[in-house]
């Protein structure tokens, strides 16, 4: 196309969200104490991850916290080499989906292993981590 | 039930369109569709805009587009079903005719993805899952989503990276025949296999590009359609479904349940079976997605998608030619425009107007398969000459 002209808009915006976690903050609190838990419906027994205060099966809002894992099996994974803008300072990372006994699945980074060594079916453990900003999160590591 | 037909189609040039703004780009396909249908634009009662939005400056694209095209006072809305927004727009326009509310309605798919920088685009698409649990801490990207499926498919069925690259080679082969495609150059298997790894095992040539583009279709009730054209292309079946936003809640990673369910519903409504499909567009945002689509749509058995591409069954002259317009991979994937663009291509094919990439039409049946996200949404639309 011949010379295209664009008006470089000078009105930029930065979006940063304050995401409410009041109803399930115990998940993040437990992580700080090295426990990986999720919600279990008191009425129908449904265990749900990510944790949610309202049961997606019977719609009850009465739940308790149940321990998950720590042992999981790698279901699938990928090695992300082109990372999004807000992860520009990160090295490439492995993203894995691990399945716990009972069928509950969790998506997280897989650390502590070169990407060539990752393998479907390998045994994993979930561990807590703290972000640079001081927020708790979780990763898989080889068991 | 009244029948609804496609009576007009329009398609812009896809690519990096820094020469036009959103409204100007939409106008390119709207004008062609109006001319193709031979309708007076004042008779269009509903205009449904399919656009995911967020990467261009306008917040309310429906009214911006309508105003530019002189379509004021119409019933309108913007619909969003991620990469299936275009099919959602077609379905919504179709419903407005079925309900008796309109005799003539238009679906316009529009996206302008290159006004922000590439990494920001990747970020915006990567956030389109379950934000808190997939992006905030783990930086999921769209290639990463489909890579999770690719690894599971490779592991279970022996699909290879080369099989996926074959899909890219096919897409570029047909893209080279489509003057409106973003990429019009053939590529070799070696080139696809040797391209940069984006999210292993997916490489640059396994991925569709970021694209600006628009496509429009005009739909009419049976009575109006027969007065407008000798070749109305009937919408015989529309099936749709959805699945979890959070990938960890999917039962497996070798196919998209939403596609399976949408296809079943569309086949049942149209009263056709997969073997009757003469030509199809499948949602090949990544090469693995096309292989899974063959299976999910019933073109082959589960796990045999790679066999179909190896044997050339989805090429021109094969059993079911797929993506003869170059697909998302080579034609480009302007998110909200894609579903409408697919309807344009299948209408062209069924009218026998596809020129160098015309499929032989035996049963008069074509299929549009359009996925939103990683099977978060799925739409299957079946079009027919009869």
Short mmCIF file of C-alpha atoms in Angstrom, two decimals:
data_model
loop_
_atom_site.label_atom_id
_atom_site.label_comp_id
_atom_site.label_asym_id
_atom_site.label_seq_id
_atom_site.Cartn_x
_atom_site.Cartn_y
_atom_site.Cartn_z
CA UNK A 1 0.00 0.00 0.00
CA UNK A 2 1.18 3.56 -0.69
CA UNK A 3 2.28 5.71 2.20
CA UNK A 4 -0.27 5.35 4.94
CA UNK A 5 -0.75 8.02 7.49
CA UNK A 6 -1.72 7.40 11.08
CA UNK A 7 -2.54 9.84 13.81
CA UNK A 8 -0.56 8.57 16.77
CA UNK A 9 -3.15 9.09 19.46
CA UNK A 10 -1.65 10.85 22.50
CA UNK A 11 -4.44 9.76 24.84
CA UNK A 12 -3.08 6.55 26.33
CA UNK A 13 -4.69 4.62 29.16
CA UNK A 14 -3.32 2.12 31.65
CA UNK A 15 -5.77 -0.48 32.94
CA UNK A 16 -5.05 -2.05 36.31
CA UNK A 17 -7.81 -4.01 37.96
CA UNK A 18 -8.58 -4.43 41.66
CA UNK A 19 -10.05 -7.92 41.60
CA UNK A 20 -12.30 -8.77 44.56
CA UNK A 21 -11.28 -11.98 46.32
CA UNK A 22 -13.22 -11.56 49.60
CA UNK A 23 -15.35 -14.68 49.14
CA UNK A 24 -12.42 -17.03 48.56
CA UNK A 25 -9.45 -15.19 50.12
CA UNK A 26 -8.77 -18.27 52.30
CA UNK A 27 -7.32 -19.93 49.19
CA UNK A 28 -4.57 -17.30 49.05
CA UNK A 29 -4.18 -17.27 52.86
CA UNK A 30 -3.69 -21.06 52.90
CA UNK A 31 -1.08 -20.79 50.13
CA UNK A 32 1.00 -18.51 52.36
CA UNK A 33 1.01 -21.40 54.84
CA UNK A 34 2.06 -23.88 52.14
CA UNK A 35 -1.39 -25.46 51.90
CA UNK A 36 -3.14 -25.90 48.56
CA UNK A 37 -6.89 -26.02 49.18
CA UNK A 38 -10.10 -25.53 47.23
CA UNK A 39 -13.84 -25.28 47.83
CA UNK A 40 -16.09 -28.25 48.56
CA UNK A 41 -19.87 -27.80 48.57
CA UNK A 42 -21.36 -28.74 51.95
CA UNK A 43 -24.66 -29.68 50.35
CA UNK A 44 -23.72 -31.84 47.34
CA UNK A 45 -20.01 -32.52 47.96
CA UNK A 46 -18.84 -30.99 44.65
CA UNK A 47 -15.14 -30.08 44.76
CA UNK A 48 -14.33 -27.17 42.45
CA UNK A 49 -11.12 -25.60 41.20
CA UNK A 50 -10.66 -22.68 40.83
CA UNK A 51 -12.35 -22.23 44.22
CA UNK A 52 -15.78 -20.64 44.10
CA UNK A 53 -18.14 -19.64 46.89
CA UNK A 54 -21.28 -20.70 45.01
CA UNK A 55 -21.59 -24.33 43.93
CA UNK A 56 -21.80 -24.61 40.12
CA UNK A 57 -23.66 -27.93 40.50
CA UNK A 58 -26.40 -27.33 43.11
CA UNK A 59 -26.03 -23.53 43.53
CA UNK A 60 -25.66 -23.75 47.31
CA UNK A 61 -23.48 -21.07 48.91
CA UNK A 62 -22.39 -23.25 51.83
CA UNK A 63 -18.90 -24.58 51.34
CA UNK A 64 -15.85 -25.76 53.23
CA UNK A 65 -12.17 -25.84 52.34
CA UNK A 66 -10.68 -29.17 51.28
CA UNK A 67 -7.00 -30.02 50.90
CA UNK A 68 -5.85 -30.81 47.35
CA UNK A 69 -2.84 -32.86 46.41
CA UNK A 70 0.03 -32.30 46.60
CA UNK A 71 0.65 -35.16 44.12
CA UNK A 72 -0.43 -34.70 40.52
CA UNK A 73 0.23 -36.17 37.07
CA UNK A 74 1.16 -34.05 34.06
CA UNK A 75 -1.70 -34.13 31.53
CA UNK A 76 -0.34 -31.68 28.97
CA UNK A 77 2.10 -28.76 28.75
CA UNK A 78 3.70 -26.15 26.52
CA UNK A 79 6.90 -24.10 26.55
CA UNK A 80 6.00 -20.44 26.04
CA UNK A 81 8.82 -18.68 24.19
CA UNK A 82 6.94 -15.61 22.96
CA UNK A 83 5.52 -14.03 26.10
CA UNK A 84 2.87 -11.29 26.36
CA UNK A 85 3.77 -7.62 26.95
CA UNK A 86 3.27 -7.70 30.72
CA UNK A 87 5.55 -10.77 31.01
CA UNK A 88 8.28 -9.20 28.88
CA UNK A 89 10.79 -9.42 31.74
CA UNK A 90 10.18 -13.13 32.32
CA UNK A 91 12.30 -15.88 30.83
CA UNK A 92 10.36 -18.39 28.73
CA UNK A 93 8.22 -20.65 30.93
CA UNK A 94 6.54 -24.05 30.86
CA UNK A 95 2.78 -24.06 31.44
CA UNK A 96 1.36 -27.41 32.55
CA UNK A 97 -1.98 -28.90 33.44
CA UNK A 98 -1.67 -31.35 36.31
CA UNK A 99 -4.36 -33.76 37.44
CA UNK A 100 -4.77 -34.70 41.12
CA UNK A 101 -6.25 -37.90 42.51
CA UNK A 102 -10.02 -37.64 42.09
CA UNK A 103 -9.69 -35.89 38.73
CA UNK A 104 -9.29 -32.25 39.79
CA UNK A 105 -7.06 -30.41 37.31
CA UNK A 106 -4.97 -27.26 37.82
CA UNK A 107 -3.04 -25.08 35.35
CA UNK A 108 0.27 -23.62 36.55
CA UNK A 109 3.90 -23.10 35.60
CA UNK A 110 6.14 -26.14 35.75
CA UNK A 111 9.46 -25.18 37.35
CA UNK A 112 12.68 -26.93 38.26
CA UNK A 113 13.08 -28.85 35.01
CA UNK A 114 14.40 -27.97 31.52
CA UNK A 115 11.53 -27.97 29.02
CA UNK A 116 13.03 -30.88 27.04
CA UNK A 117 12.60 -33.09 30.11
CA UNK A 118 8.88 -32.44 30.57
CA UNK A 119 6.77 -35.47 29.68
CA UNK A 120 3.08 -36.30 29.68
CA UNK A 121 2.42 -38.72 32.55
CA UNK A 122 5.29 -37.52 34.76
CA UNK A 123 4.63 -37.08 38.49
CA UNK A 124 4.35 -33.54 39.84
CA UNK A 125 3.92 -31.74 43.14
CA UNK A 126 2.23 -28.39 43.66
CA UNK A 127 4.24 -25.81 45.64
CA UNK A 128 3.61 -22.24 46.77
CA UNK A 129 5.59 -19.26 45.53
CA UNK A 130 5.55 -15.52 46.24
CA UNK A 131 5.52 -13.03 43.39
CA UNK A 132 7.85 -10.03 43.19
CA UNK A 133 4.89 -7.92 44.37
CA UNK A 134 4.49 -10.17 47.43
CA UNK A 135 1.38 -12.02 46.20
CA UNK A 136 1.17 -15.77 46.77
CA UNK A 137 0.83 -18.10 43.79
CA UNK A 138 1.56 -21.74 43.03
CA UNK A 139 3.62 -23.82 40.61
CA UNK A 140 4.22 -27.45 39.77
CA UNK A 141 7.65 -29.06 40.27
CA UNK A 142 8.72 -32.61 39.42
CA UNK A 143 7.83 -34.98 42.27
CA UNK B 1 -40.80 -22.02 9.69
CA UNK B 2 -39.81 -19.36 7.17
CA UNK B 3 -36.55 -19.98 5.33
CA UNK B 4 -33.66 -17.52 5.40
CA UNK B 5 -31.13 -17.07 2.60
CA UNK B 6 -27.84 -15.31 2.06
CA UNK B 7 -28.54 -12.87 -0.78
CA UNK B 8 -25.49 -10.63 -0.68
CA UNK B 9 -21.83 -11.02 0.24
CA UNK B 10 -18.95 -8.57 0.64
CA UNK B 11 -15.35 -8.95 1.75
CA UNK B 12 -12.53 -6.46 2.29
CA UNK B 13 -8.87 -7.07 1.62
CA UNK B 14 -7.47 -8.72 4.75
CA UNK B 15 -4.07 -7.75 6.11
CA UNK B 16 -2.30 -4.98 7.93
CA UNK B 17 -4.67 -2.21 6.91
CA UNK B 18 -3.00 0.94 8.19
CA UNK B 19 -4.71 2.83 5.35
CA UNK B 20 -8.22 2.75 6.84
CA UNK B 21 -9.99 3.24 10.15
CA UNK B 22 -12.63 0.88 11.55
CA UNK B 23 -15.61 2.48 9.82
CA UNK B 24 -13.84 2.80 6.46
CA UNK B 25 -12.77 -0.84 6.62
CA UNK B 26 -16.28 -2.04 7.47
CA UNK B 27 -17.66 0.08 4.63
CA UNK B 28 -15.56 -1.84 2.08
CA UNK B 29 -17.47 -5.06 2.72
CA UNK B 30 -20.84 -3.42 3.40
CA UNK B 31 -20.85 -1.65 0.01
CA UNK B 32 -19.92 -4.87 -1.82
CA UNK B 33 -22.66 -6.81 0.00
CA UNK B 34 -25.30 -4.17 -0.76
CA UNK B 35 -24.27 -4.13 -4.44
CA UNK B 36 -24.15 -7.93 -4.60
CA UNK B 37 -27.63 -8.28 -3.09
CA UNK B 38 -29.07 -5.48 -5.21
CA UNK B 39 -31.02 -4.14 -2.24
CA UNK B 40 -31.76 -0.57 -1.34
CA UNK B 41 -29.87 -0.01 1.90
CA UNK B 42 -32.95 1.71 3.34
CA UNK B 43 -34.65 -1.71 3.27
CA UNK B 44 -32.11 -3.26 5.65
CA UNK B 45 -33.88 -3.34 8.98
CA UNK B 46 -31.27 -4.92 11.25
CA UNK B 47 -27.48 -4.57 11.21
CA UNK B 48 -25.61 -6.84 13.61
CA UNK B 49 -21.92 -6.08 14.13
CA UNK B 50 -19.60 -8.92 15.12
CA UNK B 51 -16.48 -7.52 16.78
CA UNK B 52 -14.46 -8.54 19.80
CA UNK B 53 -12.91 -5.07 20.06
CA UNK B 54 -10.44 -3.66 22.55
CA UNK B 55 -7.52 -3.11 20.13
CA UNK B 56 -8.98 -0.19 18.21
CA UNK B 57 -10.04 3.22 19.44
CA UNK B 58 -13.81 3.03 19.08
CA UNK B 59 -15.81 1.62 22.01
CA UNK B 60 -19.15 1.43 20.21
CA UNK B 61 -18.31 0.07 16.75
CA UNK B 62 -21.90 -0.70 15.75
CA UNK B 63 -23.05 2.89 15.71
CA UNK B 64 -19.76 4.16 14.23
CA UNK B 65 -19.98 1.69 11.34
CA UNK B 66 -23.69 2.26 10.69
CA UNK B 67 -23.35 6.04 10.72
CA UNK B 68 -20.46 5.96 8.23
CA UNK B 69 -22.45 3.75 5.86
CA UNK B 70 -25.60 5.87 6.18
CA UNK B 71 -27.48 3.11 7.96
CA UNK B 72 -28.97 5.29 10.66
CA UNK B 73 -32.11 4.27 12.49
CA UNK B 74 -31.63 0.54 12.00
CA UNK B 75 -31.94 -2.00 14.77
CA UNK B 76 -28.37 -2.70 15.80
CA UNK B 77 -26.02 -4.17 18.36
CA UNK B 78 -22.45 -5.39 18.65
CA UNK B 79 -22.23 -9.10 19.48
CA UNK B 80 -19.19 -10.81 20.99
CA UNK B 81 -18.34 -14.50 20.95
CA UNK B 82 -14.56 -14.03 20.75
CA UNK B 83 -13.25 -15.39 17.43
CA UNK B 84 -16.78 -16.64 16.68
CA UNK B 85 -18.28 -13.14 16.95
CA UNK B 86 -18.87 -13.17 13.20
CA UNK B 87 -20.94 -16.35 13.32
CA UNK B 88 -22.80 -15.00 16.33
CA UNK B 89 -23.63 -11.91 14.25
CA UNK B 90 -24.89 -14.06 11.36
CA UNK B 91 -27.01 -16.10 13.78
CA UNK B 92 -28.46 -12.97 15.38
CA UNK B 93 -29.34 -11.47 11.99
CA UNK B 94 -30.83 -14.84 10.96
CA UNK B 95 -32.95 -14.91 14.13
CA UNK B 96 -34.28 -11.43 13.45
CA UNK B 97 -35.67 -12.69 10.15
CA UNK B 98 -36.98 -15.98 11.56
CA UNK B 99 -38.85 -14.08 14.26
CA UNK B 100 -40.60 -12.01 11.60
CA UNK B 101 -39.03 -8.84 12.97
CA UNK B 102 -37.10 -8.13 9.75
CA UNK B 103 -37.31 -9.15 6.11
CA UNK B 104 -33.75 -8.09 5.31
CA UNK B 105 -30.91 -8.05 7.83
CA UNK B 106 -27.13 -7.71 7.58
CA UNK B 107 -24.29 -9.18 9.60
CA UNK B 108 -21.02 -7.23 9.51
CA UNK B 109 -17.85 -8.70 10.95
CA UNK B 110 -15.10 -6.17 11.64
CA UNK B 111 -11.81 -6.18 13.48
CA UNK B 112 -8.85 -3.91 13.49
CA UNK B 113 -6.05 -5.59 15.41
CA UNK B 114 -2.92 -3.75 14.35
CA UNK B 115 -3.55 -0.28 15.80
CA UNK B 116 -1.85 -1.48 19.00
CA UNK B 117 1.63 -3.04 19.02
CA UNK B 118 2.02 -6.79 18.53
CA UNK B 119 2.91 -7.70 22.12
CA UNK B 120 -0.10 -5.78 23.41
CA UNK B 121 -2.30 -7.69 20.94
CA UNK B 122 -0.82 -10.96 22.21
CA UNK B 123 -1.54 -9.82 25.75
CA UNK B 124 -5.16 -8.91 24.98
CA UNK B 125 -5.80 -12.28 23.33
CA UNK B 126 -3.94 -14.14 26.09
CA UNK B 127 -6.24 -12.58 28.68
CA UNK B 128 -9.24 -14.12 26.90
CA UNK B 129 -9.51 -17.17 29.10
CA UNK B 130 -10.06 -17.32 32.85
CA UNK B 131 -8.03 -14.22 33.71
CA UNK B 132 -7.23 -14.73 37.38
CA UNK B 133 -6.31 -18.40 37.08
CA UNK B 134 -4.55 -18.47 33.74
CA UNK B 135 -3.13 -15.04 32.99
CA UNK B 136 -2.42 -13.09 36.19
CA UNK B 137 0.26 -15.49 37.42
CA UNK B 138 1.03 -17.67 34.41
CA UNK B 139 0.91 -15.42 31.33
CA UNK B 140 -1.09 -17.71 29.06
CA UNK B 141 -1.02 -16.79 25.41
CA UNK B 142 -3.31 -18.02 22.65
CA UNK B 143 -0.63 -20.15 21.05
CA UNK B 144 -0.07 -21.65 24.53
CA UNK B 145 -3.76 -22.60 24.81
CA UNK B 146 -3.69 -24.50 21.54
CA UNK B 147 -0.23 -25.91 22.27
CA UNK B 148 -1.71 -27.65 25.33
CA UNK B 149 -4.14 -29.33 22.93
CA UNK B 150 -1.40 -30.10 20.41
CA UNK B 151 0.80 -31.88 22.97
CA UNK B 152 -2.12 -33.97 24.23
CA UNK B 153 -3.15 -34.86 20.64
CA UNK B 154 0.44 -35.78 19.70
CA UNK B 155 0.77 -37.89 22.82
CA UNK B 156 -2.52 -39.75 22.38
CA UNK B 157 -2.76 -40.18 18.61
CA UNK B 158 0.79 -39.86 17.31
CA UNK B 159 0.07 -36.61 15.47
CA UNK B 160 3.38 -34.95 14.57
CA UNK B 161 4.75 -31.44 14.17
CA UNK B 162 5.07 -32.25 10.47
CA UNK B 163 1.35 -33.07 10.26
CA UNK B 164 0.59 -29.66 11.68
CA UNK B 165 2.99 -27.97 9.26
CA UNK B 166 1.17 -29.69 6.37
CA UNK B 167 -1.95 -27.74 7.35
CA UNK B 168 0.04 -24.50 7.04
CA UNK B 169 1.41 -25.50 3.63
CA UNK B 170 -2.13 -26.24 2.41
CA UNK B 171 -3.42 -22.91 3.77
CA UNK B 172 -0.69 -20.93 2.03
CA UNK B 173 -1.26 -22.86 -1.20
CA UNK B 174 -4.88 -21.70 -1.35
CA UNK B 175 -4.12 -18.29 0.14
CA UNK B 176 -1.92 -17.69 -2.91
CA UNK B 177 -5.08 -18.02 -5.05
CA UNK B 178 -7.10 -15.54 -2.99
CA UNK B 179 -6.40 -11.89 -3.85
CA UNK B 180 -8.08 -10.80 -0.60
CA UNK B 181 -5.83 -12.99 1.59
CA UNK B 182 -3.21 -11.50 3.92
CA UNK B 183 -0.54 -13.97 2.72
CA UNK B 184 -0.42 -14.89 -0.95
CA UNK B 185 2.80 -16.86 -1.02
CA UNK B 186 3.25 -20.62 -1.10
CA UNK B 187 5.49 -22.06 1.62
CA UNK B 188 7.39 -25.34 1.82
CA UNK B 189 7.11 -27.94 4.56
CA UNK B 190 10.75 -27.21 5.46
CA UNK B 191 10.03 -23.52 5.88
CA UNK B 192 7.04 -24.20 8.15
CA UNK B 193 8.96 -26.78 10.19
CA UNK B 194 11.95 -24.45 10.55
CA UNK B 195 10.04 -21.39 11.69
CA UNK B 196 10.47 -19.83 15.13
CA UNK B 197 8.93 -21.69 18.07
CA UNK B 198 6.23 -19.53 19.62
CA UNK B 199 4.85 -21.91 22.22
CA UNK B 200 6.27 -25.40 21.74
CA UNK B 201 5.27 -27.41 19.75
CA UNK B 202 3.58 -24.56 17.86
CA UNK B 203 5.76 -22.46 15.59
CA UNK B 204 5.22 -19.20 13.78
CA UNK B 205 3.78 -21.01 10.74
CA UNK B 206 1.34 -22.95 12.93
CA UNK B 207 -0.30 -19.67 13.93
CA UNK B 208 -2.70 -17.33 12.16
CA UNK B 209 -1.54 -13.70 11.91
CA UNK B 210 -2.96 -10.54 13.48
CA UNK B 211 -5.26 -9.10 10.85
CA UNK B 212 -7.44 -6.13 10.00
CA UNK B 213 -10.47 -6.91 7.89
CA UNK B 214 -14.20 -6.91 7.43
CA UNK B 215 -16.83 -9.12 5.81
CA UNK B 216 -20.58 -8.68 5.39
CA UNK B 217 -23.54 -10.85 4.47
CA UNK B 218 -27.09 -9.75 3.73
CA UNK B 219 -29.84 -12.18 4.69
CA UNK B 220 -33.45 -12.16 3.53
CA UNK B 221 -36.68 -14.01 4.17
CA UNK B 222 -37.70 -16.61 1.56
CA UNK B 223 -40.19 -14.39 -0.24
CA UNK B 224 -37.80 -11.44 -0.47
CA UNK B 225 -34.81 -13.65 -1.33
CA UNK B 226 -36.58 -15.23 -4.32
CA UNK B 227 -37.38 -11.77 -5.65
CA UNK B 228 -33.75 -10.65 -5.32
CA UNK B 229 -31.74 -13.55 -6.72
CA UNK B 230 -31.82 -16.79 -8.69
CA UNK B 231 -29.14 -18.27 -6.45
CA UNK B 232 -30.21 -17.80 -2.85
CA UNK B 233 -28.00 -19.79 -0.50
CA UNK B 234 -30.17 -21.08 2.32
CA UNK B 235 -29.13 -21.25 5.95
CA UNK B 236 -30.22 -24.79 6.73
CA UNK B 237 -28.72 -25.35 10.15
CA UNK B 238 -27.20 -23.31 12.95
CA UNK B 239 -25.66 -25.09 15.93
CA UNK B 240 -23.82 -23.50 18.79
CA UNK B 241 -22.40 -24.42 22.15
CA UNK B 242 -19.88 -23.30 24.74
CA UNK B 243 -17.41 -24.73 27.22
CA UNK B 244 -15.49 -23.69 30.33
CA UNK B 245 -13.44 -20.49 30.28
CA UNK B 246 -10.86 -22.23 32.46
CA UNK B 247 -9.00 -24.87 30.49
CA UNK B 248 -8.29 -26.98 33.57
CA UNK B 249 -12.01 -27.75 33.73
CA UNK B 250 -12.04 -29.48 30.33
CA UNK B 251 -12.36 -33.27 30.40
CA UNK B 252 -9.60 -33.81 27.81
CA UNK B 253 -7.32 -31.88 25.44
CA UNK B 254 -7.68 -33.77 22.18
CA UNK B 255 -10.81 -32.07 20.81
CA UNK B 256 -13.26 -29.26 21.45
CA UNK B 257 -16.51 -30.49 23.00
CA UNK B 258 -18.24 -27.24 22.03
CA UNK B 259 -17.46 -27.97 18.36
CA UNK B 260 -18.79 -31.53 18.65
CA UNK B 261 -22.03 -30.32 20.23
CA UNK B 262 -22.49 -27.39 17.83
CA UNK B 263 -21.93 -29.68 14.84
CA UNK B 264 -24.44 -32.28 16.07
CA UNK B 265 -27.09 -29.61 16.44
CA UNK B 266 -26.39 -28.05 13.05
CA UNK B 267 -26.43 -31.43 11.23
CA UNK B 268 -29.71 -32.40 12.94
CA UNK B 269 -31.36 -29.10 12.08
CA UNK B 270 -30.17 -29.17 8.46
CA UNK B 271 -30.92 -32.90 8.15
CA UNK B 272 -27.52 -33.59 6.60
CA UNK B 273 -24.65 -35.88 7.55
CA UNK B 274 -20.92 -35.03 7.45
CA UNK B 275 -20.39 -37.11 4.28
CA UNK B 276 -22.82 -34.84 2.41
CA UNK B 277 -20.65 -31.74 2.95
CA UNK B 278 -19.13 -30.63 -0.38
CA UNK B 279 -16.88 -27.92 1.02
CA UNK B 280 -16.07 -26.48 4.44
CA UNK B 281 -14.28 -23.73 6.26
CA UNK B 282 -12.79 -24.94 9.55
CA UNK B 283 -11.48 -22.74 12.33
CA UNK B 284 -7.73 -23.05 11.81
CA UNK B 285 -6.47 -20.31 14.14
CA UNK B 286 -3.66 -22.80 14.75
CA UNK B 287 -2.83 -25.79 12.59
CA UNK B 288 -3.74 -28.24 15.37
CA UNK B 289 -7.19 -26.62 15.51
CA UNK B 290 -7.88 -27.63 11.89
CA UNK B 291 -6.85 -31.24 12.54
CA UNK B 292 -9.10 -31.42 15.61
CA UNK B 293 -11.93 -29.81 13.63
CA UNK B 294 -11.86 -32.64 11.04
CA UNK B 295 -12.49 -35.02 13.93
CA UNK B 296 -14.94 -32.91 15.91
CA UNK B 297 -17.09 -32.25 12.82
CA UNK B 298 -17.23 -35.94 11.95
CA UNK B 299 -15.19 -35.69 8.72
CA UNK B 300 -13.11 -38.56 10.12
CA UNK B 301 -12.87 -40.63 13.30
CA UNK B 302 -11.33 -39.21 16.47
CA UNK B 303 -7.55 -39.33 16.18
CA UNK B 304 -7.51 -39.52 12.37
CA UNK B 305 -7.20 -35.81 11.63
CA UNK B 306 -3.51 -36.14 10.78
CA UNK B 307 -4.28 -38.98 8.38
CA UNK B 308 -6.71 -36.73 6.49
CA UNK B 309 -4.09 -34.05 5.88
CA UNK B 310 -1.38 -36.60 5.01
CA UNK B 311 -3.65 -38.19 2.40
CA UNK B 312 -4.76 -34.85 0.94
CA UNK B 313 -8.39 -35.59 1.72
CA UNK B 314 -9.08 -31.94 2.58
CA UNK B 315 -7.50 -30.48 -0.54
CA UNK B 316 -9.22 -29.58 -3.79
CA UNK B 317 -10.04 -32.96 -5.36
CA UNK B 318 -10.06 -34.65 -1.95
CA UNK B 319 -13.06 -36.01 -0.07
CA UNK B 320 -13.96 -32.74 1.75
CA UNK B 321 -11.97 -29.66 0.64
CA UNK B 322 -11.34 -27.41 3.65
CA UNK B 323 -10.33 -23.73 3.75
CA UNK B 324 -9.93 -23.17 0.03
CA UNK B 325 -9.81 -19.42 0.74
CA UNK B 326 -6.53 -19.87 2.64
CA UNK B 327 -8.18 -20.25 6.03
CA UNK B 328 -7.40 -18.12 9.06
CA UNK B 329 -3.77 -19.14 8.62
CA UNK B 330 -3.17 -17.49 5.24
CA UNK B 331 -6.28 -15.40 4.57
CA UNK B 332 -5.86 -13.84 8.03
CA UNK B 333 -7.98 -13.79 11.16
CA UNK B 334 -9.57 -10.44 11.99
CA UNK B 335 -11.32 -11.93 15.02
CA UNK B 336 -14.87 -10.55 14.65
CA UNK B 337 -14.82 -10.70 10.85
CA UNK B 338 -13.79 -14.33 10.51
CA UNK B 339 -17.18 -16.04 10.91
CA UNK B 340 -18.76 -13.70 8.37
CA UNK B 341 -15.79 -14.15 6.03
CA UNK B 342 -16.33 -17.92 6.23
CA UNK B 343 -20.03 -17.49 5.33
CA UNK B 344 -18.94 -15.33 2.36
CA UNK B 345 -16.53 -18.03 1.15
CA UNK B 346 -19.03 -20.89 1.46
CA UNK B 347 -21.73 -18.82 -0.28
CA UNK B 348 -19.27 -18.16 -3.14
CA UNK B 349 -18.46 -21.87 -3.35
CA UNK B 350 -22.14 -22.89 -3.42
CA UNK B 351 -22.84 -20.27 -6.09
CA UNK B 352 -19.93 -21.72 -8.10
CA UNK B 353 -18.24 -18.33 -8.04
CA UNK B 354 -14.94 -19.31 -6.38
CA UNK B 355 -12.94 -19.35 -9.59
CA UNK B 356 -9.45 -20.89 -9.30
CA UNK B 357 -10.27 -22.53 -5.97
CA UNK B 358 -13.81 -23.71 -6.78
CA UNK B 359 -14.75 -27.04 -5.13
CA UNK B 360 -16.93 -29.49 -7.06
CA UNK B 361 -20.46 -29.08 -5.66
CA UNK B 362 -22.44 -32.35 -5.68
CA UNK B 363 -24.93 -32.21 -2.83
CA UNK B 364 -25.07 -28.44 -2.66
CA UNK B 365 -24.05 -28.42 0.99
CA UNK B 366 -21.34 -26.27 2.62
CA UNK B 367 -20.29 -25.96 6.24
CA UNK B 368 -18.90 -23.08 8.30
CA UNK B 369 -17.10 -24.00 11.53
CA UNK B 370 -16.15 -21.06 13.71
CA UNK B 371 -14.62 -21.38 17.18
CA UNK B 372 -14.41 -18.62 19.77
CA UNK B 373 -11.42 -18.77 22.07
CA UNK B 374 -10.12 -22.28 22.66
CA UNK B 375 -13.54 -23.84 22.22
CA UNK B 376 -15.04 -21.39 24.67
CA UNK B 377 -17.69 -20.80 22.04
CA UNK B 378 -18.41 -22.79 18.88
CA UNK B 379 -20.76 -22.15 15.98
CA UNK B 380 -21.46 -24.45 13.04
CA UNK B 381 -23.56 -23.08 10.21
CA UNK B 382 -24.74 -25.24 7.31
CA UNK B 383 -25.54 -23.53 4.02
CA UNK B 384 -27.26 -25.12 1.06
CA UNK B 385 -28.30 -24.46 -2.50
CA UNK B 386 -31.58 -26.25 -1.85
#
